[in-house]
Amino acid sequence: MPSLEAYSARLDYSYAPGIFPSMECLKHRPALVRRVLVHSSAAGREGADKLRALAESLGVRVEEADRALSRVSGKENCFAAAVFAKFQDDLDPAKPHVVLHHPGDSGNVGTILRTALGFGVEDLALIRPCVDLFDPKTVRASMGSLFSLRVRVYDSFEAYRGDFPGHQLFPFMLDASLPLREVLRKPVQMPYALIFGNEGSGLPAEFASFGQPVRIESNDKVDSLNLAIAAGIAIYKFSAEGVWGRSESPQKE
C-alpha cells in the first residue's frame, strides 16, 4: 500500500487518532476506512484487541506503525488511528441543523459535534473560512462523533441557505436578540437551524435580520461564553424543551 503522509488539508484522507475514535469510524463509516494503525505497545490492551478484531472482521488492513502514529497525533501515547477517506454528506431537509459560521478552533468544533450527537442533533454545517473538519485534532476532539453525523462544509452562508430556504433561523448573538428562555416559551416549528459565529468575532451584524436572534443571558461578570459552551447550552435547552427528539437518540454508556 502507498506510504502515509503527515496530515494536510490537500489529502483526500485523514486520521482518527485514538482507540475509541477509530472504533467509531469502523462502526459508522466502515466503507471509508483504508487501514488501521496500531502501536506495538498496544498488544494485549483490551481496547486495541477489540479494535483489531473489528477491523479484521470488516476486512480492513491492520498494521503496526509506531512512527506514523507519533507523526499523526503529535503524541507518544497514541495507540491507534483509523485512516479514512474524507466525505461530505447531504443534510436532512426535514431535521434541525446546527450551523457554525467561520469557527476557528478544532477543539470547539469537535466538542460541538459530540454535544450535538449526544442530544440527538445529527445534521451540522460549517461555513468557510473555518477550521478543517477533518484535521485529526478536530476528529479526536469529537471522540469519533463526526462519523455518526451528517456534515457538510459550505463556501458561504448564502449557499447553505439556498439549500434549506424553509428552515427557521435562530442566530445566537448579543445584539438585537431575545433571551433564550423567552424564545422557548413559544412553540418552535420544525425544521430550523441554530447558528453560531466565530469564537472571537461572533456572527456578523446582518445576521440580526435573519430569523429570530437569540442570546444566552449570564451575569455581568463575564462578557461572553466560550463557543462550545454556548452551543452546548442552546442545543441542550432546545432538546430539553422537546423541540427535537432527545429520546430518539440512544445514550452512550
mmCIF file of C-alpha atoms in Angstrom:
data_model
loop_
_atom_site.group_PDB
_atom_site.id
_atom_site.type_symbol
_atom_site.label_atom_id
_atom_site.label_comp_id
_atom_site.label_asym_id
_atom_site.label_seq_id
_atom_site.Cartn_x
_atom_site.Cartn_y
_atom_site.Cartn_z
ATOM 1 C CA MET A 1 0.000 0.000 0.000
ATOM 2 C CA PRO A 2 1.191 3.587 -0.562
ATOM 3 C CA SER A 3 3.014 5.260 2.301
ATOM 4 C CA LEU A 4 1.075 7.627 4.515
ATOM 5 C CA GLU A 5 1.810 11.344 4.689
ATOM 6 C CA ALA A 6 1.567 13.701 7.629
ATOM 7 C CA TYR A 7 -1.920 15.183 7.636
ATOM 8 C CA SER A 8 -2.627 18.009 5.224
ATOM 9 C CA ALA A 9 -5.893 19.580 4.085
ATOM 10 C CA ARG A 10 -4.930 18.752 0.476
ATOM 11 C CA LEU A 11 -5.026 14.992 1.115
ATOM 12 C CA ASP A 12 -8.161 13.017 0.289
ATOM 13 C CA TYR A 13 -7.820 11.074 3.544
ATOM 14 C CA SER A 14 -7.376 11.789 7.225
ATOM 15 C CA TYR A 15 -6.788 10.069 10.544
ATOM 16 C CA ALA A 16 -8.981 9.287 13.543
ATOM 17 C CA PRO A 17 -6.381 9.164 16.334
ATOM 18 C CA GLY A 18 -7.178 7.117 19.427
ATOM 19 C CA ILE A 19 -8.735 3.717 20.024
ATOM 20 C CA PHE A 20 -12.287 4.961 20.656
ATOM 21 C CA PRO A 21 -12.439 7.367 17.664
ATOM 22 C CA SER A 22 -11.037 4.584 15.478
ATOM 23 C CA MET A 23 -13.740 2.203 16.714
ATOM 24 C CA GLU A 24 -16.423 4.794 15.941
ATOM 25 C CA CYS A 25 -15.026 5.247 12.451
ATOM 26 C CA LEU A 26 -15.103 1.499 11.808
ATOM 27 C CA LYS A 27 -18.615 1.117 13.230
ATOM 28 C CA HIS A 28 -20.282 4.004 11.416
ATOM 29 C CA ARG A 29 -18.212 4.578 8.248
ATOM 30 C CA PRO A 30 -16.599 1.183 7.556
ATOM 31 C CA ALA A 31 -16.569 1.665 3.787
ATOM 32 C CA LEU A 32 -14.351 4.734 4.188
ATOM 33 C CA VAL A 33 -11.644 3.086 6.331
ATOM 34 C CA ARG A 34 -8.499 2.376 4.325
ATOM 35 C CA ARG A 35 -6.457 0.827 7.103
ATOM 36 C CA VAL A 36 -5.984 0.833 10.868
ATOM 37 C CA LEU A 37 -2.697 1.693 12.519
ATOM 38 C CA VAL A 38 -1.778 0.240 15.915
ATOM 39 C CA HIS A 39 1.180 0.863 18.187
ATOM 40 C CA SER A 40 3.438 -2.057 19.023
ATOM 41 C CA SER A 41 2.959 -1.356 22.742
ATOM 42 C CA ALA A 42 -0.824 -1.725 22.396
ATOM 43 C CA ALA A 43 -0.654 -5.512 22.160
ATOM 44 C CA GLY A 44 -2.709 -7.077 24.940
ATOM 45 C CA ARG A 45 -4.690 -3.920 25.681
ATOM 46 C CA GLU A 46 -8.395 -4.713 25.676
ATOM 47 C CA GLY A 47 -9.389 -1.729 23.554
ATOM 48 C CA ALA A 48 -6.673 -2.312 20.995
ATOM 49 C CA ASP A 49 -7.528 -6.001 20.735
ATOM 50 C CA LYS A 50 -11.208 -5.176 20.145
ATOM 51 C CA LEU A 51 -10.226 -2.631 17.512
ATOM 52 C CA ARG A 52 -8.036 -5.143 15.713
ATOM 53 C CA ALA A 53 -10.765 -7.781 15.844
ATOM 54 C CA LEU A 54 -13.384 -5.404 14.448
ATOM 55 C CA ALA A 55 -11.079 -4.241 11.649
ATOM 56 C CA GLU A 56 -10.210 -7.793 10.677
ATOM 57 C CA SER A 57 -13.887 -8.826 10.693
ATOM 58 C CA LEU A 58 -14.555 -5.992 8.221
ATOM 59 C CA GLY A 59 -11.616 -6.923 6.026
ATOM 60 C CA VAL A 60 -9.683 -3.755 6.909
ATOM 61 C CA ARG A 61 -5.894 -3.977 6.918
ATOM 62 C CA VAL A 62 -4.247 -3.591 10.351
ATOM 63 C CA GLU A 63 -0.583 -2.675 10.615
ATOM 64 C CA GLU A 64 1.871 -1.692 13.332
ATOM 65 C CA ALA A 65 3.058 1.845 12.681
ATOM 66 C CA ASP A 66 4.646 3.444 15.744
ATOM 67 C CA ARG A 67 6.371 6.213 13.839
ATOM 68 C CA ALA A 68 3.323 7.100 11.762
ATOM 69 C CA LEU A 69 1.132 7.267 14.866
ATOM 70 C CA SER A 70 3.530 9.646 16.555
ATOM 71 C CA ARG A 71 3.560 11.819 13.438
ATOM 72 C CA VAL A 72 -0.244 11.822 13.126
ATOM 73 C CA SER A 73 -1.082 12.550 16.755
ATOM 74 C CA GLY A 74 1.917 14.555 17.868
ATOM 75 C CA LYS A 75 1.953 12.375 20.981
ATOM 76 C CA GLU A 76 3.954 9.383 22.129
ATOM 77 C CA ASN A 77 0.961 7.642 23.731
ATOM 78 C CA CYS A 78 -1.360 7.343 20.745
ATOM 79 C CA PHE A 79 -2.062 3.617 20.488
ATOM 80 C CA ALA A 80 -4.182 3.520 17.313
ATOM 81 C CA ALA A 81 -5.620 5.505 14.416
ATOM 82 C CA ALA A 82 -8.014 4.745 11.598
ATOM 83 C CA VAL A 83 -7.086 6.057 8.162
ATOM 84 C CA PHE A 84 -10.296 7.117 6.426
ATOM 85 C CA ALA A 85 -11.387 8.825 3.209
ATOM 86 C CA LYS A 86 -12.810 12.317 3.639
ATOM 87 C CA PHE A 87 -16.523 12.666 2.995
ATOM 88 C CA GLN A 88 -19.377 15.124 2.548
ATOM 89 C CA ASP A 89 -22.996 14.347 3.367
ATOM 90 C CA ASP A 90 -26.356 15.709 2.300
ATOM 91 C CA LEU A 91 -28.068 17.238 5.329
ATOM 92 C CA ASP A 92 -31.598 16.087 6.110
ATOM 93 C CA PRO A 93 -34.003 18.844 4.961
ATOM 94 C CA ALA A 94 -36.631 17.756 7.490
ATOM 95 C CA LYS A 95 -34.385 17.844 10.570
ATOM 96 C CA PRO A 96 -32.950 20.646 12.730
ATOM 97 C CA HIS A 97 -29.432 21.797 11.898
ATOM 98 C CA VAL A 98 -26.541 23.331 13.776
ATOM 99 C CA VAL A 99 -24.667 25.845 11.613
ATOM 100 C CA LEU A 100 -21.164 27.029 12.586
ATOM 101 C CA HIS A 101 -20.213 30.249 10.795
ATOM 102 C CA HIS A 102 -16.419 30.679 10.473
ATOM 103 C CA PRO A 103 -15.400 28.621 13.540
ATOM 104 C CA GLY A 104 -11.663 28.755 14.117
ATOM 105 C CA ASP A 105 -10.831 26.235 16.840
ATOM 106 C CA SER A 106 -10.643 22.472 16.319
ATOM 107 C CA GLY A 107 -11.347 21.738 19.970
ATOM 108 C CA ASN A 108 -14.521 23.811 19.964
ATOM 109 C CA VAL A 109 -15.834 22.253 16.770
ATOM 110 C CA GLY A 110 -15.069 18.726 17.949
ATOM 111 C CA THR A 111 -16.805 19.372 21.268
ATOM 112 C CA ILE A 112 -19.871 20.777 19.492
ATOM 113 C CA LEU A 113 -20.026 17.702 17.247
ATOM 114 C CA ARG A 114 -20.013 15.431 20.276
ATOM 115 C CA THR A 115 -22.552 17.555 22.156
ATOM 116 C CA ALA A 116 -24.901 17.739 19.183
ATOM 117 C CA LEU A 117 -24.856 13.969 18.743
ATOM 118 C CA GLY A 118 -25.454 13.478 22.459
ATOM 119 C CA PHE A 119 -28.706 15.459 22.276
ATOM 120 C CA GLY A 120 -29.968 13.985 19.035
ATOM 121 C CA VAL A 121 -28.868 16.612 16.518
ATOM 122 C CA GLU A 122 -27.398 14.767 13.567
ATOM 123 C CA ASP A 123 -27.040 17.474 10.889
ATOM 124 C CA LEU A 124 -24.271 20.054 11.064
ATOM 125 C CA ALA A 125 -22.980 22.613 8.573
ATOM 126 C CA LEU A 126 -19.740 24.607 8.655
ATOM 127 C CA ILE A 127 -19.348 27.852 6.715
ATOM 128 C CA ARG A 128 -15.949 28.713 5.246
ATOM 129 C CA PRO A 129 -13.495 30.083 6.146
ATOM 130 C CA CYS A 130 -13.473 27.631 9.009
ATOM 131 C CA VAL A 131 -11.457 25.065 10.891
ATOM 132 C CA ASP A 132 -10.608 21.923 8.928
ATOM 133 C CA LEU A 133 -13.365 19.467 9.808
ATOM 134 C CA PHE A 134 -11.067 16.535 9.022
ATOM 135 C CA ASP A 135 -7.986 17.723 10.871
ATOM 136 C CA PRO A 136 -7.081 14.865 13.260
ATOM 137 C CA LYS A 137 -7.348 17.392 16.124
ATOM 138 C CA THR A 138 -10.999 18.022 15.235
ATOM 139 C CA VAL A 139 -11.716 14.316 14.809
ATOM 140 C CA ARG A 140 -10.088 13.497 18.146
ATOM 141 C CA ALA A 141 -11.927 16.314 19.940
ATOM 142 C CA SER A 142 -15.214 14.906 18.656
ATOM 143 C CA MET A 143 -14.281 11.492 20.112
ATOM 144 C CA GLY A 144 -15.419 9.982 16.825
ATOM 145 C CA SER A 145 -18.856 11.636 16.882
ATOM 146 C CA LEU A 146 -18.058 13.037 13.446
ATOM 147 C CA PHE A 147 -18.712 9.597 11.946
ATOM 148 C CA SER A 148 -22.284 9.406 13.282
ATOM 149 C CA LEU A 149 -23.338 12.806 11.948
ATOM 150 C CA ARG A 150 -24.351 14.208 8.590
ATOM 151 C CA VAL A 151 -21.862 17.015 7.958
ATOM 152 C CA ARG A 152 -21.295 19.438 5.120
ATOM 153 C CA VAL A 153 -18.961 22.383 4.560
ATOM 154 C CA TYR A 154 -20.308 25.337 2.575
ATOM 155 C CA ASP A 155 -18.429 28.148 0.866
ATOM 156 C CA SER A 156 -20.909 30.734 2.190
ATOM 157 C CA PHE A 157 -23.974 31.073 4.365
ATOM 158 C CA GLU A 158 -25.917 32.006 1.240
ATOM 159 C CA ALA A 159 -25.055 28.615 -0.253
ATOM 160 C CA TYR A 160 -26.344 26.863 2.863
ATOM 161 C CA ARG A 161 -29.488 29.000 2.884
ATOM 162 C CA GLY A 162 -30.081 28.224 -0.762
ATOM 163 C CA ASP A 163 -30.210 24.519 0.056
ATOM 164 C CA PHE A 164 -32.553 24.988 3.028
ATOM 165 C CA PRO A 165 -34.758 28.066 2.467
ATOM 166 C CA GLY A 166 -37.519 26.635 4.657
ATOM 167 C CA HIS A 167 -35.524 26.341 7.866
ATOM 168 C CA GLN A 168 -36.440 28.793 10.617
ATOM 169 C CA LEU A 169 -33.240 30.553 11.659
ATOM 170 C CA PHE A 170 -32.040 31.195 15.211
ATOM 171 C CA PRO A 171 -28.737 33.107 15.113
ATOM 172 C CA PHE A 172 -27.098 33.306 18.539
ATOM 173 C CA MET A 173 -25.740 36.821 19.084
ATOM 174 C CA LEU A 174 -25.656 39.517 21.733
ATOM 175 C CA ASP A 175 -27.284 42.372 19.852
ATOM 176 C CA ALA A 176 -30.919 42.736 18.758
ATOM 177 C CA SER A 177 -31.839 39.417 20.300
ATOM 178 C CA LEU A 178 -34.307 37.807 22.697
ATOM 179 C CA PRO A 179 -33.271 35.756 25.731
ATOM 180 C CA LEU A 180 -33.202 32.027 25.093
ATOM 181 C CA ARG A 181 -35.815 31.317 27.763
ATOM 182 C CA GLU A 182 -38.200 33.793 26.150
ATOM 183 C CA VAL A 183 -37.728 32.268 22.708
ATOM 184 C CA LEU A 184 -38.554 28.818 24.073
ATOM 185 C CA ARG A 185 -41.818 29.996 25.638
ATOM 186 C CA LYS A 186 -43.337 29.883 22.166
ATOM 187 C CA PRO A 187 -43.704 26.770 20.005
ATOM 188 C CA VAL A 188 -40.814 26.383 17.600
ATOM 189 C CA GLN A 189 -41.726 24.991 14.226
ATOM 190 C CA MET A 190 -39.620 22.311 12.566
ATOM 191 C CA PRO A 191 -37.323 22.382 10.724
ATOM 192 C CA TYR A 192 -34.942 25.087 11.861
ATOM 193 C CA ALA A 193 -31.276 25.918 12.361
ATOM 194 C CA LEU A 194 -29.270 27.143 15.349
ATOM 195 C CA ILE A 195 -26.481 29.384 14.072
ATOM 196 C CA PHE A 196 -23.274 30.227 15.937
ATOM 197 C CA GLY A 197 -20.446 32.558 14.972
ATOM 198 C CA ASN A 198 -16.677 32.709 15.244
ATOM 199 C CA GLU A 199 -15.059 32.435 18.695
ATOM 200 C CA GLY A 200 -13.684 35.964 18.582
ATOM 201 C CA SER A 201 -15.973 37.996 16.349
ATOM 202 C CA GLY A 202 -19.294 36.175 16.670
ATOM 203 C CA LEU A 203 -21.844 36.491 13.893
ATOM 204 C CA PRO A 204 -21.781 39.461 11.517
ATOM 205 C CA ALA A 205 -24.327 42.208 12.275
ATOM 206 C CA GLU A 206 -26.501 41.318 9.285
ATOM 207 C CA PHE A 207 -27.478 38.035 10.956
ATOM 208 C CA ALA A 208 -29.689 40.078 13.301
ATOM 209 C CA SER A 209 -32.137 40.315 10.411
ATOM 210 C CA PHE A 210 -32.101 36.559 9.761
ATOM 211 C CA GLY A 211 -34.913 34.814 11.612
ATOM 212 C CA GLN A 212 -35.046 35.282 15.385
ATOM 213 C CA PRO A 213 -31.766 36.355 17.027
ATOM 214 C CA VAL A 214 -31.190 34.730 20.419
ATOM 215 C CA ARG A 215 -28.879 35.446 23.333
ATOM 216 C CA ILE A 216 -27.907 33.316 26.309
ATOM 217 C CA GLU A 217 -28.199 35.507 29.364
ATOM 218 C CA SER A 218 -25.479 35.500 32.009
ATOM 219 C CA ASN A 219 -24.483 37.827 34.825
ATOM 220 C CA ASP A 220 -22.300 40.886 34.235
ATOM 221 C CA LYS A 221 -19.117 39.195 35.466
ATOM 222 C CA VAL A 222 -18.391 37.758 32.005
ATOM 223 C CA ASP A 223 -18.831 39.429 28.636
ATOM 224 C CA SER A 224 -19.434 36.254 26.640
ATOM 225 C CA LEU A 225 -19.350 32.463 26.722
ATOM 226 C CA ASN A 226 -16.981 30.074 25.002
ATOM 227 C CA LEU A 227 -18.411 28.926 21.660
ATOM 228 C CA ALA A 228 -18.622 25.258 22.600
ATOM 229 C CA ILE A 229 -20.298 26.074 25.916
ATOM 230 C CA ALA A 230 -22.807 28.437 24.308
ATOM 231 C CA ALA A 231 -23.666 25.894 21.627
ATOM 232 C CA GLY A 232 -23.971 23.155 24.245
ATOM 233 C CA ILE A 233 -26.381 25.208 26.350
ATOM 234 C CA ALA A 234 -28.504 26.089 23.327
ATOM 235 C CA ILE A 235 -28.629 22.541 21.977
ATOM 236 C CA TYR A 236 -29.483 21.152 25.404
ATOM 237 C CA LYS A 237 -32.216 23.715 26.088
ATOM 238 C CA PHE A 238 -33.918 23.163 22.742
ATOM 239 C CA SER A 239 -33.667 19.413 23.331
ATOM 240 C CA ALA A 240 -34.922 19.581 26.909
ATOM 241 C CA GLU A 241 -37.943 21.595 25.813
ATOM 242 C CA GLY A 242 -38.846 18.788 23.431
ATOM 243 C CA VAL A 243 -38.096 20.809 20.316
ATOM 244 C CA TRP A 244 -36.258 17.856 18.845
ATOM 245 C CA GLY A 245 -36.372 14.247 19.911
ATOM 246 C CA ARG A 246 -33.846 13.677 22.630
ATOM 247 C CA SER A 247 -35.411 10.299 23.340
ATOM 248 C CA GLU A 248 -34.785 9.212 19.743
ATOM 249 C CA SER A 249 -31.032 9.057 20.263
ATOM 250 C CA PRO A 250 -29.641 6.241 22.401
ATOM 251 C CA GLN A 251 -27.360 7.362 25.199
ATOM 252 C CA LYS A 252 -23.808 6.091 25.410
ATOM 253 C CA GLU A 253 -22.693 4.268 28.465
#
